[in-house]
Amino acid sequence: MIPYSLYSALRLTGALQYVTALHVCLFPLYLICVPHHLSLDMHMTFDLTTDLFNITNMRGKVAKFCIFKTVYRLGEDIIGTFNFSEGDIPCIQYSVSLQSEEEIQQGYQRHPDQSISVTGHGRHLESCLHTASSHFSLPVPLNVTPGFSTDIVTLRWRLHFEFVTSREPMEPPTVLQNQSEVTLWTGAEHVDVDTFSWNLPIKVLPTNPALTSYVSQFTGTNSINI
């Protein structure tokens, strides 16, 4: 493969086309040996590009969201970061949920107004008032179904975001120079807030069957002693 240092340098200079051409010239046998659909899946799941999103509502910018890729395999972790320091609106709380959407084609629906079935597979909830940056990690379970589409049903995946923001500026607590190191800060009892949500489509692909069979050999038990 291309040395990581060379690959990084070329990406920083914006020479994406040159990197692709160099990869083909140096490793023609590798490209011939790997089936097209497998090489495409590898490119999608190991892409080093970063997606940046500005999270805004009607009052202004809330945060900047960064996610390293939007294509995952079963068993991988979805990692994203938030930068609230560049926001104009205080964000009090956010949550991220991994969800699957199952949509039945109209000709096969039991009811004319049958809605899309949404199932949650994991959730991260965090209070982030006066937080400069934050991150989350959501694992894609090994026992779920990858995305697919047929003439009857379509299964899609997404990240569902929910944000709770303050309508008014909220100043951080101040500590005087001659004050004790131990400081107790009491939050506001009443805050006028706005809530909004956002859905980010992602793709979930199958994983190596050996990995799934290896994990399925183990059994776990949980107990609580009081």
Tab-separated table of C-alpha atoms in Angstrom:
chain	number	residue	atom	x	y	z
A	1	MET	CA	0.000	0.000	0.000
A	2	ILE	CA	1.008	3.656	-0.271
A	3	PRO	CA	3.012	4.796	2.776
A	4	TYR	CA	0.694	6.590	5.165
A	5	SER	CA	2.994	9.625	5.367
A	6	LEU	CA	2.980	10.008	1.569
A	7	TYR	CA	-0.768	9.464	1.425
A	8	SER	CA	-1.378	12.081	4.117
A	9	ALA	CA	0.910	14.601	2.427
A	10	LEU	CA	-0.840	14.168	-0.892
A	11	ARG	CA	-4.250	14.535	0.727
A	12	LEU	CA	-3.183	17.717	2.496
A	13	THR	CA	-2.083	19.217	-0.815
A	14	GLY	CA	-5.404	18.268	-2.385
A	15	ALA	CA	-3.889	15.858	-4.910
A	16	LEU	CA	-6.701	13.317	-4.692
A	17	GLN	CA	-6.605	12.366	-8.363
A	18	TYR	CA	-2.852	11.815	-8.198
A	19	VAL	CA	-3.241	9.506	-5.208
A	20	THR	CA	-5.788	7.395	-7.069
A	21	ALA	CA	-3.582	7.132	-10.141
A	22	LEU	CA	-0.526	6.279	-8.038
A	23	HIS	CA	-2.437	3.524	-6.244
A	24	VAL	CA	-3.418	1.912	-9.569
A	25	CYS	CA	0.091	2.103	-11.029
A	26	LEU	CA	1.897	0.679	-8.013
A	27	PHE	CA	-0.496	-2.155	-7.260
A	28	PRO	CA	-2.083	-3.466	-10.485
A	29	LEU	CA	-2.002	-7.084	-9.249
A	30	TYR	CA	-3.847	-6.142	-6.071
A	31	LEU	CA	-6.644	-4.508	-8.007
A	32	ILE	CA	-6.919	-7.472	-10.348
A	33	CYS	CA	-7.085	-10.040	-7.547
A	34	VAL	CA	-9.794	-8.269	-5.554
A	35	PRO	CA	-13.350	-8.494	-6.949
A	36	HIS	CA	-14.877	-5.184	-7.916
A	37	HIS	CA	-17.657	-5.221	-5.323
A	38	LEU	CA	-15.213	-6.099	-2.524
A	39	SER	CA	-12.743	-3.386	-3.502
A	40	LEU	CA	-15.625	-0.911	-3.616
A	41	ASP	CA	-16.765	-1.919	-0.122
A	42	MET	CA	-13.200	-1.601	1.175
A	43	HIS	CA	-12.897	1.875	-0.308
A	44	MET	CA	-16.195	2.941	1.244
A	45	THR	CA	-15.469	1.616	4.738
A	46	PHE	CA	-11.814	2.744	4.892
A	47	ASP	CA	-12.243	6.191	3.353
A	48	LEU	CA	-10.177	8.757	5.263
A	49	THR	CA	-12.259	11.777	4.294
A	50	THR	CA	-13.976	13.779	7.016
A	51	ASP	CA	-17.490	15.205	6.796
A	52	LEU	CA	-18.195	18.507	8.570
A	53	PHE	CA	-21.679	19.825	9.316
A	54	ASN	CA	-22.793	23.143	10.780
A	55	ILE	CA	-25.650	22.541	13.231
A	56	THR	CA	-27.985	25.542	13.200
A	57	ASN	CA	-31.526	26.464	14.162
A	58	MET	CA	-33.656	29.546	13.564
A	59	ARG	CA	-31.665	31.532	16.141
A	60	GLY	CA	-28.167	30.833	14.850
A	61	LYS	CA	-25.305	28.368	14.873
A	62	VAL	CA	-25.262	25.746	17.623
A	63	ALA	CA	-22.177	23.632	16.898
A	64	LYS	CA	-19.950	22.085	14.281
A	65	PHE	CA	-20.232	18.317	13.878
A	66	CYS	CA	-17.465	16.111	12.493
A	67	ILE	CA	-17.797	12.471	11.459
A	68	PHE	CA	-14.992	10.521	9.849
A	69	LYS	CA	-17.098	8.330	7.581
A	70	THR	CA	-20.718	7.414	6.886
A	71	VAL	CA	-20.269	3.776	5.782
A	72	TYR	CA	-19.791	1.101	8.454
A	73	ARG	CA	-19.690	-2.653	8.829
A	74	LEU	CA	-21.409	-4.691	11.506
A	75	GLY	CA	-19.385	-4.492	14.712
A	76	GLU	CA	-17.693	-1.170	13.950
A	77	ASP	CA	-17.950	1.924	16.141
A	78	ILE	CA	-19.543	5.132	14.897
A	79	ILE	CA	-17.495	8.031	16.266
A	80	GLY	CA	-18.406	11.694	15.961
A	81	THR	CA	-17.266	14.935	17.582
A	82	PHE	CA	-18.985	18.221	18.391
A	83	ASN	CA	-17.360	21.643	18.631
A	84	PHE	CA	-19.596	23.967	20.627
A	85	SER	CA	-17.008	26.744	20.982
A	86	GLU	CA	-17.890	28.098	17.525
A	87	GLY	CA	-21.619	28.198	18.268
A	88	ASP	CA	-23.713	31.293	18.925
A	89	ILE	CA	-26.536	29.461	20.723
A	90	PRO	CA	-25.888	27.639	24.040
A	91	CYS	CA	-26.541	23.906	23.721
A	92	ILE	CA	-27.802	22.392	26.964
A	93	GLN	CA	-28.149	18.757	25.936
A	94	TYR	CA	-27.826	16.534	22.903
A	95	SER	CA	-28.538	12.910	22.076
A	96	VAL	CA	-27.499	10.643	19.208
A	97	SER	CA	-29.401	7.454	18.350
A	98	LEU	CA	-28.542	4.699	15.894
A	99	GLN	CA	-31.771	3.824	14.102
A	100	SER	CA	-32.934	1.582	11.278
A	101	GLU	CA	-35.867	2.443	9.009
A	102	GLU	CA	-38.001	-0.272	7.447
A	103	GLU	CA	-40.240	0.899	4.616
A	104	ILE	CA	-42.765	-1.395	2.921
A	105	GLN	CA	-43.483	-0.628	-0.710
A	106	GLN	CA	-46.942	0.796	-1.249
A	107	GLY	CA	-48.275	-2.219	-3.133
A	108	TYR	CA	-47.459	-4.548	-0.214
A	109	GLN	CA	-48.649	-2.411	2.705
A	110	ARG	CA	-51.390	-3.794	4.945
A	111	HIS	CA	-52.829	-0.321	5.410
A	112	PRO	CA	-52.790	2.543	2.894
A	113	ASP	CA	-51.271	4.918	5.454
A	114	GLN	CA	-48.764	2.467	6.922
A	115	SER	CA	-45.825	4.533	8.158
A	116	ILE	CA	-42.125	3.739	8.183
A	117	SER	CA	-41.078	1.499	11.071
A	118	VAL	CA	-38.158	2.973	13.050
A	119	THR	CA	-36.117	0.823	15.472
A	120	GLY	CA	-33.456	2.111	17.856
A	121	HIS	CA	-30.206	0.184	18.354
A	122	GLY	CA	-28.272	2.452	20.714
A	123	ARG	CA	-28.358	5.954	22.184
A	124	HIS	CA	-25.874	8.452	23.585
A	125	LEU	CA	-27.190	11.267	25.822
A	126	GLU	CA	-25.015	14.044	27.222
A	127	SER	CA	-25.424	17.390	28.981
A	128	CYS	CA	-23.119	19.881	27.300
A	129	LEU	CA	-23.796	23.338	28.780
A	130	HIS	CA	-20.534	25.355	28.938
A	131	THR	CA	-18.772	22.506	27.105
A	132	ALA	CA	-16.286	23.459	24.404
A	133	SER	CA	-16.188	20.055	22.688
A	134	SER	CA	-17.641	16.591	23.070
A	135	HIS	CA	-17.714	13.254	21.300
A	136	PHE	CA	-19.762	10.059	21.143
A	137	SER	CA	-19.193	6.445	20.183
A	138	LEU	CA	-22.020	4.133	19.126
A	139	PRO	CA	-21.261	0.508	18.195
A	140	VAL	CA	-23.092	-1.114	15.296
A	141	PRO	CA	-24.393	-4.408	16.743
A	142	LEU	CA	-23.303	-7.656	15.113
A	143	ASN	CA	-26.800	-9.149	15.293
A	144	VAL	CA	-28.610	-6.556	13.168
A	145	THR	CA	-29.434	-6.625	9.467
A	146	PRO	CA	-27.341	-4.552	7.046
A	147	GLY	CA	-29.107	-2.140	4.750
A	148	PHE	CA	-30.787	-3.572	1.654
A	149	SER	CA	-33.536	-2.823	-0.842
A	150	THR	CA	-35.943	-5.144	-2.691
A	151	ASP	CA	-39.187	-4.759	-4.589
A	152	ILE	CA	-41.065	-5.365	-1.315
A	153	VAL	CA	-39.134	-3.724	1.502
A	154	THR	CA	-36.249	-1.288	2.011
A	155	LEU	CA	-34.070	-1.152	5.128
A	156	ARG	CA	-32.078	2.027	5.700
A	157	TRP	CA	-29.873	3.271	8.537
A	158	ARG	CA	-29.469	6.708	10.045
A	159	LEU	CA	-28.154	8.693	12.996
A	160	HIS	CA	-30.923	10.615	14.745
A	161	PHE	CA	-29.784	13.770	16.557
A	162	GLU	CA	-31.793	15.759	19.090
A	163	PHE	CA	-30.628	19.092	20.502
A	164	VAL	CA	-31.900	21.185	23.414
A	165	THR	CA	-30.763	24.807	23.172
A	166	SER	CA	-31.332	27.885	25.309
A	167	ARG	CA	-33.255	30.855	23.957
A	168	GLU	CA	-31.184	33.293	26.004
A	169	PRO	CA	-27.396	33.583	26.506
A	170	MET	CA	-26.131	31.681	29.536
A	171	GLU	CA	-22.933	33.054	31.029
A	172	PRO	CA	-20.538	30.542	32.603
A	173	PRO	CA	-19.933	30.781	36.363
A	174	THR	CA	-17.149	33.147	37.385
A	175	VAL	CA	-14.559	32.443	40.062
A	176	LEU	CA	-12.899	35.365	41.866
A	177	GLN	CA	-9.157	35.360	42.424
A	178	ASN	CA	-9.461	35.437	46.217
A	179	GLN	CA	-12.187	32.795	46.248
A	180	SER	CA	-11.675	29.299	47.618
A	181	GLU	CA	-10.759	26.519	45.219
A	182	VAL	CA	-13.970	24.720	46.172
A	183	THR	CA	-16.817	26.421	44.322
A	184	LEU	CA	-20.433	25.339	44.221
A	185	TRP	CA	-22.403	26.384	41.162
A	186	THR	CA	-26.166	25.982	41.105
A	187	GLY	CA	-27.841	25.755	37.735
A	188	ALA	CA	-30.818	27.840	36.730
A	189	GLU	CA	-34.183	26.560	37.909
A	190	HIS	CA	-36.028	27.701	34.801
A	191	VAL	CA	-34.638	27.986	31.267
A	192	ASP	CA	-36.571	28.716	28.090
A	193	VAL	CA	-35.400	26.166	25.544
A	194	ASP	CA	-35.857	25.133	21.940
A	195	THR	CA	-35.622	21.555	20.705
A	196	PHE	CA	-34.921	20.342	17.203
A	197	SER	CA	-33.813	17.131	15.528
A	198	TRP	CA	-31.762	16.081	12.521
A	199	ASN	CA	-31.297	12.792	10.670
A	200	LEU	CA	-28.001	11.827	9.029
A	201	PRO	CA	-28.266	8.858	6.625
A	202	ILE	CA	-25.515	6.251	6.918
A	203	LYS	CA	-24.837	2.877	5.308
A	204	VAL	CA	-24.354	-0.397	7.179
A	205	LEU	CA	-22.638	-3.231	5.296
A	206	PRO	CA	-22.128	-6.918	6.194
A	207	THR	CA	-19.009	-7.940	8.078
A	208	ASN	CA	-16.691	-10.928	7.961
A	209	PRO	CA	-18.736	-14.040	8.904
A	210	ALA	CA	-15.779	-15.375	10.898
A	211	LEU	CA	-16.010	-12.383	13.229
A	212	THR	CA	-19.695	-12.984	13.874
A	213	SER	CA	-19.238	-16.708	14.520
A	214	TYR	CA	-16.318	-16.015	16.856
A	215	VAL	CA	-18.340	-13.630	18.994
A	216	SER	CA	-21.398	-15.898	19.048
A	217	GLN	CA	-19.383	-18.647	20.790
A	218	PHE	CA	-19.288	-16.661	24.021
A	219	THR	CA	-22.149	-16.444	26.491
A	220	GLY	CA	-22.471	-13.705	29.051
A	221	THR	CA	-24.250	-13.511	32.385
A	222	ASN	CA	-24.997	-10.544	34.597
A	223	SER	CA	-25.792	-10.613	38.299
A	224	ILE	CA	-26.422	-8.056	41.026
A	225	ASN	CA	-25.650	-8.868	44.649
A	226	ILE	CA	-27.412	-6.773	47.293
